Coordinates of C-alpha atoms in Angstrom, one line a residue:
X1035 CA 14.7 169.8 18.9
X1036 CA 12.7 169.6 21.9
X1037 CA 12.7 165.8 22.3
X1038 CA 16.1 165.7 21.6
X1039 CA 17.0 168.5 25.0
X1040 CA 14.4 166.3 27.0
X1041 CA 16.4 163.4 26.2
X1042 CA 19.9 165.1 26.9
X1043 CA 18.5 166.0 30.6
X1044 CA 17.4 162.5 31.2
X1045 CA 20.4 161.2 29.9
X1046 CA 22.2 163.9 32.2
X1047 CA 20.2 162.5 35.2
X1048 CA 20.8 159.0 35.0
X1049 CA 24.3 159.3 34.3
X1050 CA 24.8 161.4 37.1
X1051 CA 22.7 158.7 39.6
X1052 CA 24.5 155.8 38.0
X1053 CA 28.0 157.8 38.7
X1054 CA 27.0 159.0 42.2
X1055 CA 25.3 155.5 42.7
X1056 CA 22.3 156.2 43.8
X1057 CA 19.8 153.8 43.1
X1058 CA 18.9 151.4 45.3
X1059 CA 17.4 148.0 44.2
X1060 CA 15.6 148.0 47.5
X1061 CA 13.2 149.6 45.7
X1062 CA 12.8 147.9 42.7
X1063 CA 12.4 144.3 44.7
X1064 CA 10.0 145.8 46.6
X1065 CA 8.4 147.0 43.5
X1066 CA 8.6 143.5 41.2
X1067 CA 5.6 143.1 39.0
X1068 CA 5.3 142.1 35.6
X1069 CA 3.6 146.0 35.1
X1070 CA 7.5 147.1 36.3
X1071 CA 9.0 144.3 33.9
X1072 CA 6.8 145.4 31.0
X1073 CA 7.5 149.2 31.5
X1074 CA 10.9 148.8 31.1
X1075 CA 11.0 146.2 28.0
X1076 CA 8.4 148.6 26.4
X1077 CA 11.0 152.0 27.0
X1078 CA 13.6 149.7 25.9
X1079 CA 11.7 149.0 22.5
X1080 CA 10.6 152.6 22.0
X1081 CA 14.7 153.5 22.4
X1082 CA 15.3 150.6 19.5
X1083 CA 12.6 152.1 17.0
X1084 CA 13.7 155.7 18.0
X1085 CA 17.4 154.8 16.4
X1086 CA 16.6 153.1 13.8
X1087 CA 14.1 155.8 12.7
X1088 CA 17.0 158.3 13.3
X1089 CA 19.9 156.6 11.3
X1090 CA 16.9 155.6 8.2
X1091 CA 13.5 156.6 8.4
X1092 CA 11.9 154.8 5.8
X1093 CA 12.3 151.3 7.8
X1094 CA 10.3 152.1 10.7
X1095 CA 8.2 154.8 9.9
X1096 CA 4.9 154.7 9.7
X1097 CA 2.4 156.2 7.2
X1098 CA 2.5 159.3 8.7
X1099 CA 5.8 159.7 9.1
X1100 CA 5.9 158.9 12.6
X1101 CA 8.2 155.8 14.2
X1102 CA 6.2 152.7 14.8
X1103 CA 7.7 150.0 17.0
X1104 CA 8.0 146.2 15.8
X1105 CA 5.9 144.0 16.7
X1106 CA 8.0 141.6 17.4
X1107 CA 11.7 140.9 18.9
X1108 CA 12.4 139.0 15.4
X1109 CA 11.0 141.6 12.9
X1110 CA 12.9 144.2 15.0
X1111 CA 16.0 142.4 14.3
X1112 CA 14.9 142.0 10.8
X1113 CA 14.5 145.7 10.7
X1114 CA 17.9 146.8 12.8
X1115 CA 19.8 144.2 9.9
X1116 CA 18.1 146.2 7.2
X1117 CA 19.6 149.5 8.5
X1118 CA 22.8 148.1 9.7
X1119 CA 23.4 146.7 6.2
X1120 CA 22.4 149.7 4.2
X1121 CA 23.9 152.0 6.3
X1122 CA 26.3 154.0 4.1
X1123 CA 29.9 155.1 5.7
X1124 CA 29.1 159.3 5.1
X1125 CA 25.9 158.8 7.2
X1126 CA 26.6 161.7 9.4
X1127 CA 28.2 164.0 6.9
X1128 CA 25.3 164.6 5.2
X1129 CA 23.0 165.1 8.7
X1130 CA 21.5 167.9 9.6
X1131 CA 22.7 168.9 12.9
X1132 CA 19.5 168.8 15.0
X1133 CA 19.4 165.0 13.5
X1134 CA 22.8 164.6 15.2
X1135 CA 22.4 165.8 18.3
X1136 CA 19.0 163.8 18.1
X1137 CA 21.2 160.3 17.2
X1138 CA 23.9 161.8 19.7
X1139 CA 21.3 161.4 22.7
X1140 CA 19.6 158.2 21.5
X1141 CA 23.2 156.5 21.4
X1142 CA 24.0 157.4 24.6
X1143 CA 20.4 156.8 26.3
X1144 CA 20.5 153.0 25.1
X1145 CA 24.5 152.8 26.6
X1146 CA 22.9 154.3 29.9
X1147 CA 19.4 152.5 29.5
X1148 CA 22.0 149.1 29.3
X1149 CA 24.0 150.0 32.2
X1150 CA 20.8 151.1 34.0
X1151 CA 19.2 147.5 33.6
X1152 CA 22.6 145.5 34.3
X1153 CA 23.9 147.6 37.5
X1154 CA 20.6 148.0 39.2
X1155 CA 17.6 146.2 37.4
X1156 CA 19.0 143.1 36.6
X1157 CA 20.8 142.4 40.1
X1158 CA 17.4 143.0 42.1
X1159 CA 15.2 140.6 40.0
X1160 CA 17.7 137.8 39.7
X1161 CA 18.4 137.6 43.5
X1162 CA 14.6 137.0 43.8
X1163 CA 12.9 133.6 43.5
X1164 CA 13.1 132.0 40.0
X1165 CA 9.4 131.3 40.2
X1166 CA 8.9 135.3 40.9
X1167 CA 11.2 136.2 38.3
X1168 CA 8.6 138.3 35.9
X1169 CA 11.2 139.0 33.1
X1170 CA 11.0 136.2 31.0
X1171 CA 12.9 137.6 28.3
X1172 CA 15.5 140.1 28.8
X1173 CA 14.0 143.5 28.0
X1174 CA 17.7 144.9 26.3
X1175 CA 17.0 142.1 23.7
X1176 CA 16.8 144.4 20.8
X1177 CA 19.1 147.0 21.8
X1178 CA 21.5 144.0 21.4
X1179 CA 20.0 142.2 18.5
X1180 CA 22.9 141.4 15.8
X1181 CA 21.8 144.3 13.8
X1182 CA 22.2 146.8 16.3
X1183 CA 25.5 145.5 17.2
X1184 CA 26.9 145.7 13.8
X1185 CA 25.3 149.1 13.7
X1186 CA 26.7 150.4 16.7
X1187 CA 30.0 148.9 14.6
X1188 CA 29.0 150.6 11.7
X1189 CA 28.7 153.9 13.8
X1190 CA 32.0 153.3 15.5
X1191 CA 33.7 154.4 11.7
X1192 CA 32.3 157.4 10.7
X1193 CA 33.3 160.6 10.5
X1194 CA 31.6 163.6 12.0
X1195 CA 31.1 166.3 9.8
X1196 CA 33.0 169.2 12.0
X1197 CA 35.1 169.1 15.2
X1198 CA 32.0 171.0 17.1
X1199 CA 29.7 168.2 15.6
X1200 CA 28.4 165.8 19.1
X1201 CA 30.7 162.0 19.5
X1202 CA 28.2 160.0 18.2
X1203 CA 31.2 157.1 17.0
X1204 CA 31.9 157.4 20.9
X1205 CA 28.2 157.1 22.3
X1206 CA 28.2 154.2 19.4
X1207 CA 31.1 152.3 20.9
X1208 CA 29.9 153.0 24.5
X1209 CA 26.4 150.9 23.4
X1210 CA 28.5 148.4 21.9
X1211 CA 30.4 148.1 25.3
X1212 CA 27.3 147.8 27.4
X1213 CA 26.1 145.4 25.0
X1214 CA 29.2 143.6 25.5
X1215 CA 29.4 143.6 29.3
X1216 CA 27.9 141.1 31.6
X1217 CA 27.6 137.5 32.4
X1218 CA 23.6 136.6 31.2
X1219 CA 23.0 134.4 28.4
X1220 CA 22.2 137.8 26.2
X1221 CA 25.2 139.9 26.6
X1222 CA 27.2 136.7 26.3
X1223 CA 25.9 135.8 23.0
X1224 CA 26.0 139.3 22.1
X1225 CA 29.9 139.1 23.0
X1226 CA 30.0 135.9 20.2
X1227 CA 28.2 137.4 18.0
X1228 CA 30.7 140.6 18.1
X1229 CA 33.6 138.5 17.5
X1230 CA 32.4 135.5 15.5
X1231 CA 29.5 136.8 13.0
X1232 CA 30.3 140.6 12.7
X1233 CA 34.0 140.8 12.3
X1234 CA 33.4 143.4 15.2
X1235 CA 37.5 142.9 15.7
X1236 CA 38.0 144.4 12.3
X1237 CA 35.6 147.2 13.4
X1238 CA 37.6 148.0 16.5
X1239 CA 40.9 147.7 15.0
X1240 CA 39.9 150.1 12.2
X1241 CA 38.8 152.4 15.2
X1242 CA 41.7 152.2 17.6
X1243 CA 44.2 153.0 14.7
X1244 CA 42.5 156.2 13.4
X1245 CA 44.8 159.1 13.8
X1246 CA 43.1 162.7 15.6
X1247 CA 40.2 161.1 17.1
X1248 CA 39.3 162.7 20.4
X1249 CA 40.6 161.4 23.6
X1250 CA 37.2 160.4 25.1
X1251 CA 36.2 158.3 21.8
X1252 CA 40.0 156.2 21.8
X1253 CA 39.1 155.8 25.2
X1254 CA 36.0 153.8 25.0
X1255 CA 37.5 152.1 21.7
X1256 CA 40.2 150.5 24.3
X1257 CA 38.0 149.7 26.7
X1258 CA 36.1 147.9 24.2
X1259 CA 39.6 146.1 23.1
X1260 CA 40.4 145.3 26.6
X1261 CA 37.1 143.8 27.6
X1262 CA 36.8 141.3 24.4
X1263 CA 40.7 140.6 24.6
X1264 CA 39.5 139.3 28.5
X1265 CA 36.6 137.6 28.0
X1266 CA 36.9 136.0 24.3
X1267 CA 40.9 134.7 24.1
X1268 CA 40.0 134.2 20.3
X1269 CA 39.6 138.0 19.6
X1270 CA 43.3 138.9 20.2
X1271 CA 44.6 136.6 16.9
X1272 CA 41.3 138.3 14.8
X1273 CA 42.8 141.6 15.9
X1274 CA 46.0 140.6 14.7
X1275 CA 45.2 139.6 11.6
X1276 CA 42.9 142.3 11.0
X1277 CA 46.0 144.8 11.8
X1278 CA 48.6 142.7 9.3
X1279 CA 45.8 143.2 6.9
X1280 CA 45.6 146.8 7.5
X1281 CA 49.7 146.9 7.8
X1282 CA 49.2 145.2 3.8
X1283 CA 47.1 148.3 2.2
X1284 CA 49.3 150.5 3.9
X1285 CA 52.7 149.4 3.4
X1286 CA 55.1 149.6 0.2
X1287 CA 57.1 146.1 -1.4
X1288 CA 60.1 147.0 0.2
X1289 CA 60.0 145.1 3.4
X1290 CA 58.8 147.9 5.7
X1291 CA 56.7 145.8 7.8
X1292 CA 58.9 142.4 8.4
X1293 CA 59.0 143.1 11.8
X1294 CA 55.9 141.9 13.8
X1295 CA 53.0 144.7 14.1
X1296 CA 50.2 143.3 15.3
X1297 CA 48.0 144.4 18.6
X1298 CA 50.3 144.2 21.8
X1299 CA 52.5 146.9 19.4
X1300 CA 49.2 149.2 18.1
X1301 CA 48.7 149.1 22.2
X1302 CA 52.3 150.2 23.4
X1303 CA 51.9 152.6 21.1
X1304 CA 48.8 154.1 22.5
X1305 CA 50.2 153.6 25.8
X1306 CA 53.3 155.6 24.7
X1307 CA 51.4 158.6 23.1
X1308 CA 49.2 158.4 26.5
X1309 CA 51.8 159.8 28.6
X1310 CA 54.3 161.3 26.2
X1311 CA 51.5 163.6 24.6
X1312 CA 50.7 167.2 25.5
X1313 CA 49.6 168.5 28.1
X1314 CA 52.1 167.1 30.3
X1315 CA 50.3 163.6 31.4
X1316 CA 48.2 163.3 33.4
X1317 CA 46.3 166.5 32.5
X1318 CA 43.7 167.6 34.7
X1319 CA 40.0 166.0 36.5
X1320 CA 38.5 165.5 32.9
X1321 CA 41.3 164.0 31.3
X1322 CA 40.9 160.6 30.4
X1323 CA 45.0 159.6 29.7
X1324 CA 45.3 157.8 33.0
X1325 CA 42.1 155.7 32.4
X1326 CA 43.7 154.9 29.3
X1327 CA 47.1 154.0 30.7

């Protein structure tokens, strides 16, 4: 569709300015103003409705079919809960592939729209004074509400319907990353909320032991598995026992898994596959192995 290639050239664009880093937030603390502040809180809210009107459009639809925003940040989580919940596991199978490509490029605007805010926006306003802080609530707030978070989980466990078909479980766990990632109250909570009200460590454990996944996706499930193992010390022994429960389903009666399986093994394993694997490690520019290692 034609919003969908607009959005994969913005998406393009930022990427490449957050890569080449670019911005400076000279210019935005020049620029402070509660019209800046609200800009950004209202694209932010337009990117939440977008997916949720994407993954189930008779939540926020409107009578005309069109998306309509919630009013409020607590109906919107009502609303992201109501799709998160009743989000079936064959979601993308049955899409039509200008609805993926669509979902595809919402996914990975709100990972970039969150990295945008907490690399450049978010520096620049909090250095200022508190009194001229005009963001009294973070803008991101719905695009790490507990719904999205356990839809971006959700996500993170599909399949795609063919190998040509876009990443979306990758752009997925990249959003729950950059949900994940930062010191503010918000992403902090978000981070407890992951681990503690979700069972987001069953979620990623699922994901980092699927077999023929592509390398890019595994990727961004580890990093996702690194950065909770660092900052919650609780998440390794739910990842553990979410892997003992998996080794359970999987294994026979006759003893096959007394040895200890648990996460340090799932990730030597990885490791070991990382640089054993063909073609001869560590592949060219565009191969993410040695990120992984």
């Amino acid at each position: 569709s034609s919003v969908g290639q607009k959005l994969k050239k913005w998406n393009d664009d930022l990427e490449s300015e957050l890569l080449r880093g670019a911005f400076s937030t000279k210019k935005f603390e020049d620029e402070k103003s509660s019209f800046v502040s609200s800009a950004i809180k209202k694209s932010a809210d337009t990117l939440h409705s977008l997916i949720l009107n994407a993954v189930d459009p008779t939540i926020v639809s409107d009578a005309g079919g069109g998306t309509t925003e919630c009013e409020s940040d607590e109906e919107a989580e009502r609303s992201s809960w109501a799709v998160a919940t009743s989000t079936a596991g064959d979601l993308l199978v049955g899409m039509p592939c200008d609805n993926l490509s669509l979902l595809a490029e919402l996914l990975r605007a709100a990972g970039l729209f969150m990295r945008w805010f907490g690399q450049v926006i978010q520096p620049s306003f909090e250095s200022s004074d508190a009194n001229d802080n005009h963001f009294s609530n973070n803008p991101t707030t719905r695009l790490k509400c507990r719904g999205m978070l356990l839809l971006y989980c959700k996500i993170l466990e599909m399949e795609t319907p063919t190998i040509e078909s876009p990443d979306i479980p990758r752009f997925s766990s990249i959003c729950l990353f950059r949900a994940t990632y930062g010191n503010d109250d918000l992403t902090v909570s978000a981070r407890k909320t992951v681990v503690e009200s979700i069972d987001g460590c069953v979620f990623l454990v699922n994901a980092l032991t699927k077999r023929d996944q592509p390398i890019p996706r595994l990727f961004s499930v580890l990093r996702n598995v690194h950065h909770l193992v660092s900052t919650v010390p609780a998440s390794a022994a739910l990842m553990d026992k979410a892997i003992d429960s998996l080794n359970e389903k999987t294994s026979s009666n006759d003893g096959e898994f007394e040895s200890k399986y648990g996460l340090v093994e799932v990730l030597v394993d990885n490791l070991t596959w990382t640089v054993q694997s063909l073609p001869p490690f560590p592949g060219d520019k565009s191969d993410r192995r040695s990120e992984m290692a």
